[in-house]
């Protein structure tokens, strides 16, 4: 090799001169294989092995090669019980994984090749894992129109920045879902990154926040939408497949015998709807049946309507307005 090439090769071997520098390097190079040569300048064998390391460094670019003068950094040498030079230690993930004592160039080469190949690239399973992870992240960022990745939950933020972010969103009545993750807080709208707290503060100051993030509908608006979701809507405990209380089960049985098409909403899944609908309809118990957004009543009313043939009337909306029995809420459901 010419002088320039030899210098370039030698430059690939890092020299460490203190315990602090050594610990820093362990952290810095945690993801790659780290080969440490404990050496002494007075040893011809060490000089020879430094040349071997320089050659290996040219072949294994993903491996970090380091030389550390054993007597100049005694605390590190003592920690790893270095009693002679040359000695080589191998580190991965900041942990010692192997050791080689003596000037054995072929053995050093073998160990470097073995340890480097096990970390040089991801095995297929890891590549699949990365694909799965990307897919999961894509699903998460699109899980709601507005997604907040934060430390903790909106109810219990685990850091000041997350708390401030939640306060801004609540102040502006922004509808959002959150994901608890211990990393930088990032806000996604329709899968696109909007930014962290500083960006949100800028958006708030410029009043752009109102146009960027979707507003949470007021409860009354939400209830209006829900009660009109289908021509016949049943708010119940449980769903069509599994009623969670006797009254809900009975009302399902009646509706199923009438042949009327209907949809259900499980009030046990949404406390806000469960409490809000009582006030909205002035009907304190469940189940509640709605036709075209109008409350018909609970189980007793539905039983009476079935007996009177009301469900056979072609226009349920007209029937909802005319000739309904007096609605007395049952206090038991």
Coordinates of C-alpha atoms in Angstrom, one line a residue:
X1 CA 0.0 0.0 0.0
X2 CA 1.1 3.6 -0.6
X3 CA 1.5 6.0 2.3
X4 CA -1.9 7.6 1.7
X5 CA -3.8 4.2 1.7
X6 CA -2.0 3.1 4.9
X7 CA -2.9 6.4 6.6
X8 CA -6.6 6.0 5.6
X9 CA -6.6 2.5 6.9
X10 CA -5.0 3.5 10.2
X11 CA -7.6 6.3 10.5
X12 CA -10.4 3.7 10.5
X13 CA -9.0 2.5 13.9
X14 CA -10.2 4.9 16.6
X15 CA -7.8 5.7 19.6
X16 CA -9.4 6.0 23.0
X17 CA -7.5 7.9 25.7
X18 CA -9.8 8.0 28.8
X19 CA -12.4 5.9 30.7
X20 CA -15.0 8.6 29.9
X21 CA -14.3 8.4 26.2
X22 CA -14.5 4.6 26.3
X23 CA -17.9 4.6 28.0
X24 CA -19.1 7.2 25.5
X25 CA -18.0 5.0 22.6
X26 CA -19.8 2.0 24.1
X27 CA -23.1 3.9 24.0
X28 CA -22.4 5.6 20.7
X29 CA -21.6 2.3 18.9
X30 CA -24.1 0.2 20.8
X31 CA -25.8 -1.0 17.6
X32 CA -22.6 -2.2 15.8
X33 CA -19.9 -4.6 16.7
X34 CA -17.1 -2.9 18.7
X35 CA -13.6 -4.5 18.8
X36 CA -11.2 -3.0 21.4
X37 CA -7.5 -3.7 21.3
X38 CA -5.8 -3.2 24.6
X39 CA -2.2 -2.5 23.6
X40 CA 1.2 -1.1 24.6
X41 CA 3.4 1.0 22.4
X42 CA 6.5 -0.9 23.6
X43 CA 5.2 -4.3 22.4
X44 CA 6.1 -5.3 18.8
X45 CA 3.2 -7.8 18.9
X46 CA 0.8 -5.0 19.6
X47 CA 2.1 -3.0 16.7
X48 CA 1.7 -6.0 14.4
X49 CA -1.9 -6.5 15.6
X50 CA -2.7 -2.9 15.1
X51 CA -1.8 -3.4 11.4
X52 CA -4.0 -6.5 11.3
X53 CA -6.9 -4.4 12.8
X54 CA -6.3 -1.7 10.2
X55 CA -6.7 -4.3 7.4
X56 CA -9.8 -5.8 9.0
X57 CA -11.3 -2.2 9.3
X58 CA -11.1 -1.9 5.5
X59 CA -13.0 -5.1 5.0
X60 CA -15.6 -4.7 7.7
X61 CA -16.9 -1.1 7.4
X62 CA -19.8 -1.8 9.7
X63 CA -17.5 -2.8 12.6
X64 CA -15.9 -0.2 14.9
X65 CA -12.2 -0.9 15.7
X66 CA -10.7 0.8 18.7
X67 CA -7.2 0.8 20.3
X68 CA -6.8 1.6 23.9
X69 CA -3.4 1.9 25.6
X70 CA -3.8 -0.5 28.6
X71 CA -1.4 1.3 31.0
X72 CA -2.7 4.8 30.1
X73 CA -6.3 3.9 31.1
X74 CA -5.8 1.6 34.1
X75 CA -9.4 1.8 35.4
X76 CA -10.8 0.3 32.1
X77 CA -8.0 -2.3 32.0
X78 CA -8.7 -3.3 35.7
X79 CA -12.4 -3.5 35.1
X80 CA -12.0 -6.0 32.3
X81 CA -9.1 -7.9 33.9
X82 CA -6.5 -7.1 31.2
X83 CA -3.3 -8.6 32.5
X84 CA -1.3 -8.8 29.3
X85 CA -1.1 -7.2 25.9
X86 CA -2.3 -7.6 23.2
X87 CA -5.9 -8.5 24.4
X88 CA -9.0 -8.0 22.4
X89 CA -12.5 -7.5 23.7
X90 CA -15.7 -7.7 21.6
X91 CA -18.8 -5.6 22.5
X92 CA -22.3 -5.5 21.2
X93 CA -25.2 -3.5 22.7
X94 CA -22.7 -2.1 25.2
X95 CA -22.1 -5.6 26.6
X96 CA -18.9 -7.7 26.4
X97 CA -19.6 -10.7 24.2
X98 CA -16.1 -12.2 23.5
X99 CA -12.4 -12.0 24.3
X100 CA -9.2 -12.9 22.7
X101 CA -5.8 -13.0 24.5
X102 CA -2.6 -12.8 22.5
X103 CA -1.4 -11.9 19.0
X104 CA -3.5 -14.5 17.1
X105 CA -4.2 -12.8 13.7
X106 CA -6.2 -15.7 12.2
X107 CA -8.3 -16.1 15.4
X108 CA -9.0 -12.4 15.5
X109 CA -10.1 -12.4 11.8
X110 CA -12.4 -15.4 12.5
X111 CA -14.0 -13.8 15.5
X112 CA -14.6 -10.5 13.7
X113 CA -16.1 -12.3 10.7
X114 CA -18.4 -14.4 13.0
X115 CA -19.6 -11.6 15.2
X116 CA -19.9 -9.1 12.3
X117 CA -22.0 -11.5 10.1
X118 CA -24.5 -12.0 13.0
X119 CA -25.2 -8.2 13.1
X120 CA -24.4 -7.1 9.6
X121 CA -28.0 -7.3 8.3
X122 CA -31.5 -8.0 9.5
X123 CA -32.6 -11.6 9.0
X124 CA -35.7 -12.1 6.9
X125 CA -37.9 -12.3 10.0
X126 CA -36.6 -8.9 11.1
X127 CA -37.4 -7.4 7.7
X128 CA -40.9 -8.9 8.1
X129 CA -41.1 -7.3 11.5
X130 CA -40.1 -3.9 10.1
X131 CA -42.9 -4.3 7.5
X132 CA -45.4 -5.2 10.2
X133 CA -44.2 -2.2 12.3
X134 CA -44.6 0.2 9.4
X135 CA -48.1 -1.2 8.7
X136 CA -49.0 -0.8 12.4
X137 CA -47.7 2.7 12.5
X138 CA -49.7 3.6 9.3
X139 CA -52.8 2.1 10.9
X140 CA -52.2 4.0 14.1
X141 CA -51.6 7.4 12.5
X142 CA -54.9 6.9 10.5
X143 CA -56.8 5.4 13.5
X144 CA -58.7 8.7 13.9
X145 CA -59.0 11.9 11.9
X146 CA -56.7 13.5 14.5
X147 CA -54.1 11.4 16.4
X148 CA -51.9 12.5 19.3
X149 CA -48.8 10.5 20.2
X150 CA -48.0 11.4 23.7
X151 CA -46.5 10.4 27.0
X152 CA -49.4 9.1 29.1
X153 CA -53.1 9.6 28.4
X154 CA -55.2 12.8 28.0
X155 CA -56.5 12.1 31.5
X156 CA -53.0 11.5 33.0
X157 CA -50.3 13.1 30.8
X158 CA -46.9 11.9 31.9
X159 CA -44.9 15.0 30.9
X160 CA -45.4 18.8 30.8
X161 CA -45.3 19.0 27.0
X162 CA -48.0 16.3 26.6
X163 CA -50.1 18.1 29.3
X164 CA -49.8 21.4 27.4
X165 CA -50.7 19.7 24.1
X166 CA -53.8 18.2 25.6
X167 CA -54.9 21.5 27.1
X168 CA -54.6 23.2 23.7
X169 CA -56.7 20.6 22.0
X170 CA -59.3 20.6 24.8
X171 CA -59.4 24.4 24.8
X172 CA -60.2 24.5 21.1
X173 CA -62.7 21.6 21.4
X174 CA -60.6 19.5 18.9
X175 CA -61.7 15.9 18.5
X176 CA -58.7 13.6 18.9
X177 CA -57.6 10.1 19.8
X178 CA -54.3 9.4 21.5
X179 CA -51.6 6.8 21.7
X180 CA -49.4 6.5 24.8
X181 CA -45.8 6.3 23.7
X182 CA -42.5 7.3 25.4
X183 CA -41.0 9.4 22.7
X184 CA -41.5 12.9 21.2
X185 CA -45.1 14.0 21.1
X186 CA -46.3 14.1 17.5
X187 CA -49.7 15.0 16.2
X188 CA -51.1 13.4 13.1
X189 CA -54.1 14.7 11.1
X190 CA -55.4 12.4 8.4
X191 CA -52.1 10.4 8.7
X192 CA -49.9 13.5 8.1
X193 CA -47.5 14.8 10.8
X194 CA -48.5 18.3 11.9
X195 CA -45.8 18.7 14.5
X196 CA -45.0 19.0 18.1
X197 CA -45.9 21.4 20.9
X198 CA -44.1 24.5 19.4
X199 CA -45.9 24.0 16.1
X200 CA -49.2 23.7 17.8
X201 CA -48.6 26.9 19.7
X202 CA -47.8 28.7 16.4
X203 CA -51.0 27.3 14.8
X204 CA -53.0 28.4 17.9
X205 CA -51.5 31.9 17.8
X206 CA -52.2 32.3 14.0
X207 CA -55.7 30.8 14.5
X208 CA -54.9 28.1 11.9
X209 CA -55.6 25.4 14.4
X210 CA -59.4 25.8 13.8
X211 CA -59.0 24.9 10.1
X212 CA -56.3 22.2 10.5
X213 CA -57.9 19.9 13.1
X214 CA -61.5 18.7 13.2
X215 CA -63.7 20.0 15.9
X216 CA -65.4 17.7 18.3
X217 CA -69.2 17.7 17.7
X218 CA -71.2 19.0 20.7
X219 CA -72.9 16.2 22.5
X220 CA -76.4 17.3 21.4
X221 CA -75.3 17.3 17.7
X222 CA -73.7 13.9 18.1
X223 CA -76.9 12.5 19.7
X224 CA -79.0 13.9 16.9
X225 CA -76.8 12.1 14.4
X226 CA -76.9 8.9 16.3
X227 CA -80.7 8.8 16.8
X228 CA -81.1 9.4 13.0
X229 CA -78.4 6.9 12.0
X230 CA -81.1 4.4 10.9
X231 CA -84.9 4.7 10.4
X232 CA -85.3 2.5 13.5
X233 CA -82.6 2.9 16.2
X234 CA -82.4 0.9 19.4
X235 CA -80.2 2.2 22.2
X236 CA -79.6 -0.8 24.5
X237 CA -77.2 -2.6 26.8
X238 CA -75.3 -4.9 24.5
X239 CA -76.0 -5.5 20.8
X240 CA -78.1 -7.6 18.4
X241 CA -75.9 -10.6 19.0
X242 CA -75.8 -10.3 22.8
X243 CA -78.1 -8.3 25.0
X244 CA -76.6 -7.4 28.4
X245 CA -79.8 -7.0 30.4
X246 CA -83.3 -8.7 30.4
X247 CA -85.2 -5.6 29.1
X248 CA -82.8 -5.3 26.2
X249 CA -83.2 -9.0 25.4
X250 CA -87.0 -8.8 25.4
X251 CA -87.1 -5.7 23.2
X252 CA -84.8 -7.5 20.7
X253 CA -87.1 -10.5 20.6
X254 CA -90.1 -8.3 19.9
X255 CA -88.3 -6.4 17.1
X256 CA -87.0 -9.6 15.5
X257 CA -90.6 -11.0 15.3
X258 CA -91.9 -7.8 13.6
X259 CA -89.5 -8.1 10.7
X260 CA -88.6 -4.4 11.1
X261 CA -85.1 -3.4 10.0
X262 CA -83.3 -1.7 12.8
X263 CA -79.8 -0.9 14.1
X264 CA -78.5 -0.9 17.7
X265 CA -76.2 1.2 19.8
X266 CA -74.5 -0.3 22.9
X267 CA -74.7 2.4 25.6
X268 CA -72.3 0.4 27.8
X269 CA -69.6 1.2 25.3
X270 CA -70.1 5.0 25.6
X271 CA -70.7 6.6 29.0
X272 CA -71.2 10.1 27.4
X273 CA -74.0 8.8 25.2
X274 CA -75.5 6.7 28.0
X275 CA -75.9 9.8 30.3
X276 CA -76.5 12.4 27.6
X277 CA -79.3 10.6 25.9
X278 CA -81.4 10.5 29.1
X279 CA -81.4 14.3 29.2
X280 CA -81.8 14.6 25.4
X281 CA -84.9 12.4 25.3
X282 CA -86.1 13.1 28.9
X283 CA -86.3 9.4 29.3
X284 CA -84.2 8.1 32.2
X285 CA -84.0 4.4 31.4
X286 CA -82.8 1.9 28.7
X287 CA -83.6 0.4 26.3
X288 CA -84.9 3.3 24.2
X289 CA -86.3 2.9 20.7
X290 CA -86.2 5.8 18.1
X291 CA -88.0 6.0 14.8
X292 CA -86.8 8.7 12.3
X293 CA -84.9 10.4 15.2
X294 CA -88.0 10.6 17.4
X295 CA -88.2 8.7 20.7
X296 CA -90.9 6.0 20.8
X297 CA -90.2 4.7 24.2
X298 CA -88.9 1.7 26.2
X299 CA -89.9 -1.9 26.6
X300 CA -93.4 -1.4 27.9
X301 CA -94.3 1.0 25.1
X302 CA -92.9 -1.4 22.5
X303 CA -94.9 -4.3 23.9
X304 CA -98.0 -2.2 23.7
X305 CA -97.3 -1.1 20.1
X306 CA -96.7 -4.7 19.0
X307 CA -100.1 -5.7 20.5
X308 CA -101.8 -2.8 18.7
X309 CA -100.2 -3.8 15.4
X310 CA -98.3 -0.6 15.2
X311 CA -95.2 -2.3 13.6
X312 CA -97.3 -3.4 10.7
X313 CA -98.1 0.2 9.8
X314 CA -96.3 1.1 6.5
X315 CA -95.3 4.6 7.6
X316 CA -93.6 4.3 11.0
X317 CA -92.8 8.0 11.1
X318 CA -96.5 8.9 10.9
X319 CA -97.3 6.3 13.5
X320 CA -94.6 7.8 15.8
X321 CA -96.5 11.1 15.7
X322 CA -100.1 9.7 15.9
X323 CA -101.8 7.5 18.4
X324 CA -98.9 6.5 20.6
X325 CA -99.8 5.3 24.0
X326 CA -98.8 7.6 26.9
X327 CA -95.1 7.1 27.6
X328 CA -94.3 6.2 31.2
X329 CA -90.7 5.4 31.7
X330 CA -89.9 2.1 33.4
X331 CA -87.6 2.7 36.4
X332 CA -86.2 -0.8 36.4
X333 CA -84.0 -1.0 33.3

